[in-house]
Amino acid sequence: MRFGKRIRSLGLNTLQTPPAQCDAACTLAFLGGVSRFAEPGSLGVNSASFVDATADALGGQKFVASITTYLIEMGADPG
């Protein structure tokens, strides 16, 4: 998300095309582009998982909240 915010602060655009695949953190950086273009299938996301779900419940909620906030800041639909 820091890379994405830096990309946005510099006013840069982002482009993602096959055969390269942008997954996980790369997708978060991609979303920083002022103008974004990605061909179908060139972006991916992962689901978060925790070893100890009870101990990490609050941490997981904070993690999801931070990503949701970032998506909204970047003009992306968190849905």
PDB file of N, CA and C in Angstrom:
ATOM      1  N   MET A   1       0.821  -1.179   0.000  1.00  0.00           N
ATOM      2  CA  MET A   1       0.000   0.000   0.000  1.00  0.00           C
ATOM      3  C   MET A   1       0.874   1.255   0.000  1.00  0.00           C
ATOM      4  N   ARG A   2       2.055   1.174   0.627  1.00  0.00           N
ATOM      5  CA  ARG A   2       2.965   2.335   0.596  1.00  0.00           C
ATOM      6  C   ARG A   2       3.424   2.607  -0.832  1.00  0.00           C
ATOM      7  N   PHE A   3       3.718   1.540  -1.590  1.00  0.00           N
ATOM      8  CA  PHE A   3       4.108   1.738  -2.988  1.00  0.00           C
ATOM      9  C   PHE A   3       2.962   2.367  -3.771  1.00  0.00           C
ATOM     10  N   GLY A   4       1.758   1.888  -3.558  1.00  0.00           N
ATOM     11  CA  GLY A   4       0.595   2.433  -4.245  1.00  0.00           C
ATOM     12  C   GLY A   4       0.377   3.898  -3.921  1.00  0.00           C
ATOM     13  N   LYS A   5       0.537   4.260  -2.649  1.00  0.00           N
ATOM     14  CA  LYS A   5       0.383   5.663  -2.257  1.00  0.00           C
ATOM     15  C   LYS A   5       1.482   6.529  -2.878  1.00  0.00           C
ATOM     16  N   ARG A   6       2.677   5.966  -2.984  1.00  0.00           N
ATOM     17  CA  ARG A   6       3.774   6.713  -3.623  1.00  0.00           C
ATOM     18  C   ARG A   6       3.500   6.887  -5.113  1.00  0.00           C
ATOM     19  N   ILE A   7       3.041   5.846  -5.772  1.00  0.00           N
ATOM     20  CA  ILE A   7       2.676   5.937  -7.183  1.00  0.00           C
ATOM     21  C   ILE A   7       1.634   7.035  -7.374  1.00  0.00           C
ATOM     22  N   ARG A   8       0.625   7.053  -6.501  1.00  0.00           N
ATOM     23  CA  ARG A   8      -0.435   8.061  -6.580  1.00  0.00           C
ATOM     24  C   ARG A   8       0.126   9.456  -6.347  1.00  0.00           C
ATOM     25  N   SER A   9       1.005   9.605  -5.347  1.00  0.00           N
ATOM     26  CA  SER A   9       1.549  10.936  -5.025  1.00  0.00           C
ATOM     27  C   SER A   9       2.399  11.497  -6.173  1.00  0.00           C
ATOM     28  N   LEU A  10       2.976  10.610  -6.976  1.00  0.00           N
ATOM     29  CA  LEU A  10       3.769  11.034  -8.130  1.00  0.00           C
ATOM     30  C   LEU A  10       2.914  11.269  -9.370  1.00  0.00           C
ATOM     31  N   GLY A  11       1.613  10.966  -9.267  1.00  0.00           N
ATOM     32  CA  GLY A  11       0.702  11.181 -10.396  1.00  0.00           C
ATOM     33  C   GLY A  11       0.896  10.203 -11.538  1.00  0.00           C
ATOM     34  N   LEU A  12       1.401   8.998 -11.220  1.00  0.00           N
ATOM     35  CA  LEU A  12       1.687   8.008 -12.255  1.00  0.00           C
ATOM     36  C   LEU A  12       0.468   7.152 -12.585  1.00  0.00           C
ATOM     37  N   ASN A  13       0.462   6.595 -13.788  1.00  0.00           N
ATOM     38  CA  ASN A  13      -0.553   5.642 -14.214  1.00  0.00           C
ATOM     39  C   ASN A  13       0.022   4.243 -14.084  1.00  0.00           C
ATOM     40  N   THR A  14      -0.833   3.233 -14.040  1.00  0.00           N
ATOM     41  CA  THR A  14      -0.370   1.844 -13.977  1.00  0.00           C
ATOM     42  C   THR A  14      -1.000   1.043 -15.102  1.00  0.00           C
ATOM     43  N   LEU A  15      -0.246   0.053 -15.584  1.00  0.00           N
ATOM     44  CA  LEU A  15      -0.655  -0.814 -16.686  1.00  0.00           C
ATOM     45  C   LEU A  15      -0.221  -2.230 -16.356  1.00  0.00           C
ATOM     46  N   GLN A  16      -1.118  -3.193 -16.539  1.00  0.00           N
ATOM     47  CA  GLN A  16      -0.781  -4.596 -16.294  1.00  0.00           C
ATOM     48  C   GLN A  16      -1.344  -5.438 -17.429  1.00  0.00           C
ATOM     49  N   THR A  17      -0.462  -6.130 -18.121  1.00  0.00           N
ATOM     50  CA  THR A  17      -0.882  -6.971 -19.240  1.00  0.00           C
ATOM     51  C   THR A  17      -0.207  -8.335 -19.152  1.00  0.00           C
ATOM     52  N   PRO A  18      -0.855  -9.375 -19.703  1.00  0.00           N
ATOM     53  CA  PRO A  18      -0.214 -10.687 -19.767  1.00  0.00           C
ATOM     54  C   PRO A  18       0.986 -10.623 -20.703  1.00  0.00           C
ATOM     55  N   PRO A  19       1.945 -11.501 -20.602  1.00  0.00           N
ATOM     56  CA  PRO A  19       1.894 -12.738 -19.838  1.00  0.00           C
ATOM     57  C   PRO A  19       2.249 -12.551 -18.370  1.00  0.00           C
ATOM     58  N   ALA A  20       2.714 -11.372 -17.981  1.00  0.00           N
ATOM     59  CA  ALA A  20       3.045 -11.158 -16.572  1.00  0.00           C
ATOM     60  C   ALA A  20       1.768 -11.169 -15.738  1.00  0.00           C
ATOM     61  N   GLN A  21       1.867 -11.674 -14.528  1.00  0.00           N
ATOM     62  CA  GLN A  21       0.731 -11.702 -13.595  1.00  0.00           C
ATOM     63  C   GLN A  21       1.108 -10.892 -12.371  1.00  0.00           C
ATOM     64  N   CYS A  22       0.200 -10.042 -11.949  1.00  0.00           N
ATOM     65  CA  CYS A  22       0.393  -9.189 -10.776  1.00  0.00           C
ATOM     66  C   CYS A  22      -0.503  -9.741  -9.667  1.00  0.00           C
ATOM     67  N   ASP A  23       0.082 -10.252  -8.593  1.00  0.00           N
ATOM     68  CA  ASP A  23      -0.680 -10.858  -7.504  1.00  0.00           C
ATOM     69  C   ASP A  23      -0.360 -10.176  -6.177  1.00  0.00           C
ATOM     70  N   ALA A  24      -1.302 -10.296  -5.258  1.00  0.00           N
ATOM     71  CA  ALA A  24      -1.130  -9.890  -3.854  1.00  0.00           C
ATOM     72  C   ALA A  24      -0.688  -8.442  -3.727  1.00  0.00           C
ATOM     73  N   ALA A  25       0.494  -8.205  -3.154  1.00  0.00           N
ATOM     74  CA  ALA A  25       0.974  -6.843  -2.911  1.00  0.00           C
ATOM     75  C   ALA A  25       1.142  -6.063  -4.210  1.00  0.00           C
ATOM     76  N   CYS A  26       1.485  -6.740  -5.268  1.00  0.00           N
ATOM     77  CA  CYS A  26       1.612  -6.078  -6.566  1.00  0.00           C
ATOM     78  C   CYS A  26       0.281  -5.435  -6.973  1.00  0.00           C
ATOM     79  N   THR A  27      -0.814  -6.120  -6.718  1.00  0.00           N
ATOM     80  CA  THR A  27      -2.128  -5.575  -7.048  1.00  0.00           C
ATOM     81  C   THR A  27      -2.414  -4.329  -6.219  1.00  0.00           C
ATOM     82  N   LEU A  28      -2.011  -4.320  -4.968  1.00  0.00           N
ATOM     83  CA  LEU A  28      -2.210  -3.133  -4.130  1.00  0.00           C
ATOM     84  C   LEU A  28      -1.395  -1.959  -4.671  1.00  0.00           C
ATOM     85  N   ALA A  29      -0.186  -2.200  -5.123  1.00  0.00           N
ATOM     86  CA  ALA A  29       0.620  -1.138  -5.723  1.00  0.00           C
ATOM     87  C   ALA A  29      -0.027  -0.654  -7.021  1.00  0.00           C
ATOM     88  N   PHE A  30      -0.488  -1.586  -7.843  1.00  0.00           N
ATOM     89  CA  PHE A  30      -1.166  -1.255  -9.106  1.00  0.00           C
ATOM     90  C   PHE A  30      -2.323  -0.285  -8.875  1.00  0.00           C
ATOM     91  N   LEU A  31      -3.066  -0.490  -7.807  1.00  0.00           N
ATOM     92  CA  LEU A  31      -4.234   0.345  -7.527  1.00  0.00           C
ATOM     93  C   LEU A  31      -3.868   1.793  -7.245  1.00  0.00           C
ATOM     94  N   GLY A  32      -2.604   2.087  -6.986  1.00  0.00           N
ATOM     95  CA  GLY A  32      -2.176   3.457  -6.761  1.00  0.00           C
ATOM     96  C   GLY A  32      -2.176   4.310  -8.001  1.00  0.00           C
ATOM     97  N   GLY A  33      -2.230   3.695  -9.170  1.00  0.00           N
ATOM     98  CA  GLY A  33      -2.205   4.462 -10.408  1.00  0.00           C
ATOM     99  C   GLY A  33      -3.366   5.447 -10.499  1.00  0.00           C
ATOM    100  N   VAL A  34      -3.057   6.650 -10.964  1.00  0.00           N
ATOM    101  CA  VAL A  34      -4.105   7.648 -11.160  1.00  0.00           C
ATOM    102  C   VAL A  34      -5.085   7.129 -12.202  1.00  0.00           C
ATOM    103  N   SER A  35      -4.533   6.639 -13.295  1.00  0.00           N
ATOM    104  CA  SER A  35      -5.313   5.957 -14.327  1.00  0.00           C
ATOM    105  C   SER A  35      -4.771   4.533 -14.373  1.00  0.00           C
ATOM    106  N   ARG A  36      -5.663   3.548 -14.362  1.00  0.00           N
ATOM    107  CA  ARG A  36      -5.225   2.149 -14.316  1.00  0.00           C
ATOM    108  C   ARG A  36      -5.817   1.374 -15.489  1.00  0.00           C
ATOM    109  N   PHE A  37      -5.003   0.482 -16.045  1.00  0.00           N
ATOM    110  CA  PHE A  37      -5.513  -0.435 -17.070  1.00  0.00           C
ATOM    111  C   PHE A  37      -4.919  -1.810 -16.820  1.00  0.00           C
ATOM    112  N   ALA A  38      -5.774  -2.809 -16.762  1.00  0.00           N
ATOM    113  CA  ALA A  38      -5.321  -4.194 -16.608  1.00  0.00           C
ATOM    114  C   ALA A  38      -6.145  -5.067 -17.536  1.00  0.00           C
ATOM    115  N   GLU A  39      -5.478  -5.922 -18.266  1.00  0.00           N
ATOM    116  CA  GLU A  39      -6.187  -6.873 -19.109  1.00  0.00           C
ATOM    117  C   GLU A  39      -6.766  -7.972 -18.216  1.00  0.00           C
ATOM    118  N   PRO A  40      -7.882  -8.552 -18.633  1.00  0.00           N
ATOM    119  CA  PRO A  40      -8.499  -9.627 -17.842  1.00  0.00           C
ATOM    120  C   PRO A  40      -7.495 -10.739 -17.524  1.00  0.00           C
ATOM    121  N   GLY A  41      -7.513 -11.161 -16.278  1.00  0.00           N
ATOM    122  CA  GLY A  41      -6.651 -12.260 -15.842  1.00  0.00           C
ATOM    123  C   GLY A  41      -5.241 -11.855 -15.477  1.00  0.00           C
ATOM    124  N   SER A  42      -4.922 -10.554 -15.547  1.00  0.00           N
ATOM    125  CA  SER A  42      -3.547 -10.152 -15.253  1.00  0.00           C
ATOM    126  C   SER A  42      -3.356  -9.681 -13.806  1.00  0.00           C
ATOM    127  N   LEU A  43      -4.440  -9.601 -13.031  1.00  0.00           N
ATOM    128  CA  LEU A  43      -4.361  -9.225 -11.619  1.00  0.00           C
ATOM    129  C   LEU A  43      -4.908 -10.355 -10.754  1.00  0.00           C
ATOM    130  N   GLY A  44      -4.353 -10.507  -9.589  1.00  0.00           N
ATOM    131  CA  GLY A  44      -4.845 -11.534  -8.675  1.00  0.00           C
ATOM    132  C   GLY A  44      -4.800 -11.048  -7.244  1.00  0.00           C
ATOM    133  N   VAL A  45      -5.636 -11.636  -6.412  1.00  0.00           N
ATOM    134  CA  VAL A  45      -5.639 -11.330  -4.981  1.00  0.00           C
ATOM    135  C   VAL A  45      -5.603 -12.636  -4.210  1.00  0.00           C
ATOM    136  N   ASN A  46      -5.112 -12.562  -2.997  1.00  0.00           N
ATOM    137  CA  ASN A  46      -5.042 -13.736  -2.130  1.00  0.00           C
ATOM    138  C   ASN A  46      -5.945 -13.503  -0.921  1.00  0.00           C
ATOM    139  N   SER A  47      -6.409 -14.576  -0.329  1.00  0.00           N
ATOM    140  CA  SER A  47      -7.155 -14.433   0.915  1.00  0.00           C
ATOM    141  C   SER A  47      -6.183 -14.585   2.077  1.00  0.00           C
ATOM    142  N   ALA A  48      -6.452 -13.864   3.140  1.00  0.00           N
ATOM    143  CA  ALA A  48      -5.592 -13.937   4.319  1.00  0.00           C
ATOM    144  C   ALA A  48      -5.980 -15.139   5.170  1.00  0.00           C
ATOM    145  N   SER A  49      -5.000 -15.742   5.795  1.00  0.00           N
ATOM    146  CA  SER A  49      -5.273 -16.827   6.727  1.00  0.00           C
ATOM    147  C   SER A  49      -4.324 -16.671   7.912  1.00  0.00           C
ATOM    148  N   PHE A  50      -4.769 -17.155   9.059  1.00  0.00           N
ATOM    149  CA  PHE A  50      -3.986 -17.018  10.280  1.00  0.00           C
ATOM    150  C   PHE A  50      -3.853 -18.384  10.939  1.00  0.00           C
ATOM    151  N   VAL A  51      -2.702 -18.624  11.557  1.00  0.00           N
ATOM    152  CA  VAL A  51      -2.451 -19.892  12.222  1.00  0.00           C
ATOM    153  C   VAL A  51      -3.357 -20.042  13.438  1.00  0.00           C
ATOM    154  N   ASP A  52      -3.410 -19.009  14.262  1.00  0.00           N
ATOM    155  CA  ASP A  52      -4.233 -19.039  15.475  1.00  0.00           C
ATOM    156  C   ASP A  52      -5.360 -18.030  15.306  1.00  0.00           C
ATOM    157  N   ALA A  53      -6.500 -18.482  14.827  1.00  0.00           N
ATOM    158  CA  ALA A  53      -7.618 -17.600  14.495  1.00  0.00           C
ATOM    159  C   ALA A  53      -8.100 -16.799  15.693  1.00  0.00           C
ATOM    160  N   THR A  54      -8.073 -17.382  16.890  1.00  0.00           N
ATOM    161  CA  THR A  54      -8.547 -16.672  18.076  1.00  0.00           C
ATOM    162  C   THR A  54      -7.618 -15.515  18.421  1.00  0.00           C
ATOM    163  N   ALA A  55      -6.341 -15.769  18.473  1.00  0.00           N
ATOM    164  CA  ALA A  55      -5.368 -14.739  18.833  1.00  0.00           C
ATOM    165  C   ALA A  55      -5.265 -13.658  17.770  1.00  0.00           C
ATOM    166  N   ASP A  56      -5.473 -14.022  16.524  1.00  0.00           N
ATOM    167  CA  ASP A  56      -5.289 -13.085  15.426  1.00  0.00           C
ATOM    168  C   ASP A  56      -6.577 -12.447  14.932  1.00  0.00           C
ATOM    169  N   ALA A  57      -7.701 -12.672  15.614  1.00  0.00           N
ATOM    170  CA  ALA A  57      -8.983 -12.140  15.140  1.00  0.00           C
ATOM    171  C   ALA A  57      -8.961 -10.628  15.038  1.00  0.00           C
ATOM    172  N   LEU A  58      -8.527  -9.940  16.075  1.00  0.00           N
ATOM    173  CA  LEU A  58      -8.495  -8.480  16.037  1.00  0.00           C
ATOM    174  C   LEU A  58      -7.470  -7.988  15.015  1.00  0.00           C
ATOM    175  N   GLY A  59      -6.318  -8.619  14.976  1.00  0.00           N
ATOM    176  CA  GLY A  59      -5.301  -8.247  13.991  1.00  0.00           C
ATOM    177  C   GLY A  59      -5.815  -8.429  12.575  1.00  0.00           C
ATOM    178  N   GLY A  60      -6.545  -9.505  12.347  1.00  0.00           N
ATOM    179  CA  GLY A  60      -7.123  -9.756  11.029  1.00  0.00           C
ATOM    180  C   GLY A  60      -8.151  -8.706  10.658  1.00  0.00           C
ATOM    181  N   GLN A  61      -8.960  -8.305  11.633  1.00  0.00           N
ATOM    182  CA  GLN A  61      -9.960  -7.270  11.372  1.00  0.00           C
ATOM    183  C   GLN A  61      -9.283  -5.937  11.049  1.00  0.00           C
ATOM    184  N   LYS A  62      -8.214  -5.616  11.758  1.00  0.00           N
ATOM    185  CA  LYS A  62      -7.479  -4.380  11.479  1.00  0.00           C
ATOM    186  C   LYS A  62      -6.843  -4.433  10.093  1.00  0.00           C
ATOM    187  N   PHE A  63      -6.322  -5.589   9.734  1.00  0.00           N
ATOM    188  CA  PHE A  63      -5.708  -5.782   8.422  1.00  0.00           C
ATOM    189  C   PHE A  63      -6.738  -5.558   7.316  1.00  0.00           C
ATOM    190  N   VAL A  64      -7.891  -6.185   7.439  1.00  0.00           N
ATOM    191  CA  VAL A  64      -8.952  -6.040   6.439  1.00  0.00           C
ATOM    192  C   VAL A  64      -9.429  -4.592   6.393  1.00  0.00           C
ATOM    193  N   ALA A  65      -9.567  -3.956   7.543  1.00  0.00           N
ATOM    194  CA  ALA A  65     -10.005  -2.557   7.590  1.00  0.00           C
ATOM    195  C   ALA A  65      -9.000  -1.646   6.883  1.00  0.00           C
ATOM    196  N   SER A  66      -7.706  -1.905   7.074  1.00  0.00           N
ATOM    197  CA  SER A  66      -6.695  -1.055   6.433  1.00  0.00           C
ATOM    198  C   SER A  66      -6.724  -1.223   4.917  1.00  0.00           C
ATOM    199  N   ILE A  67      -6.927  -2.443   4.443  1.00  0.00           N
ATOM    200  CA  ILE A  67      -7.016  -2.661   3.001  1.00  0.00           C
ATOM    201  C   ILE A  67      -8.284  -2.028   2.443  1.00  0.00           C
ATOM    202  N   THR A  68      -9.402  -2.165   3.144  1.00  0.00           N
ATOM    203  CA  THR A  68     -10.655  -1.567   2.695  1.00  0.00           C
ATOM    204  C   THR A  68     -10.518  -0.049   2.608  1.00  0.00           C
ATOM    205  N   THR A  69      -9.922   0.560   3.617  1.00  0.00           N
ATOM    206  CA  THR A  69      -9.702   2.009   3.616  1.00  0.00           C
ATOM    207  C   THR A  69      -8.831   2.410   2.433  1.00  0.00           C
ATOM    208  N   TYR A  70      -7.771   1.654   2.182  1.00  0.00           N
ATOM    209  CA  TYR A  70      -6.872   1.929   1.068  1.00  0.00           C
ATOM    210  C   TYR A  70      -7.619   1.843  -0.267  1.00  0.00           C
ATOM    211  N   LEU A  71      -8.415   0.793  -0.448  1.00  0.00           N
ATOM    212  CA  LEU A  71      -9.171   0.642  -1.695  1.00  0.00           C
ATOM    213  C   LEU A  71     -10.062   1.859  -1.936  1.00  0.00           C
ATOM    214  N   ILE A  72     -10.741   2.305  -0.908  1.00  0.00           N
ATOM    215  CA  ILE A  72     -11.611   3.480  -1.037  1.00  0.00           C
ATOM    216  C   ILE A  72     -10.796   4.718  -1.373  1.00  0.00           C
ATOM    217  N   GLU A  73      -9.655   4.898  -0.708  1.00  0.00           N
ATOM    218  CA  GLU A  73      -8.778   6.050  -0.989  1.00  0.00           C
ATOM    219  C   GLU A  73      -8.320   6.049  -2.441  1.00  0.00           C
ATOM    220  N   MET A  74      -8.085   4.874  -2.998  1.00  0.00           N
ATOM    221  CA  MET A  74      -7.603   4.764  -4.371  1.00  0.00           C
ATOM    222  C   MET A  74      -8.733   4.763  -5.400  1.00  0.00           C
ATOM    223  N   GLY A  75      -9.975   4.861  -4.922  1.00  0.00           N
ATOM    224  CA  GLY A  75     -11.108   4.918  -5.841  1.00  0.00           C
ATOM    225  C   GLY A  75     -11.520   3.565  -6.381  1.00  0.00           C
ATOM    226  N   ALA A  76     -11.136   2.506  -5.692  1.00  0.00           N
ATOM    227  CA  ALA A  76     -11.509   1.142  -6.099  1.00  0.00           C
ATOM    228  C   ALA A  76     -12.694   0.658  -5.260  1.00  0.00           C
ATOM    229  N   ASP A  77     -13.491  -0.186  -5.828  1.00  0.00           N
ATOM    230  CA  ASP A  77     -14.644  -0.754  -5.124  1.00  0.00           C
ATOM    231  C   ASP A  77     -14.167  -1.859  -4.203  1.00  0.00           C
ATOM    232  N   PRO A  78     -14.305  -1.709  -2.891  1.00  0.00           N
ATOM    233  CA  PRO A  78     -13.847  -2.760  -1.977  1.00  0.00           C
ATOM    234  C   PRO A  78     -14.655  -4.045  -2.088  1.00  0.00           C
ATOM    235  N   GLY A  79     -15.778  -3.996  -2.733  1.00  0.00           N
ATOM    236  CA  GLY A  79     -16.590  -5.203  -2.921  1.00  0.00           C
ATOM    237  C   GLY A  79     -15.953  -6.149  -3.900  1.00  0.00           C
TER     238      GLY A  79
END
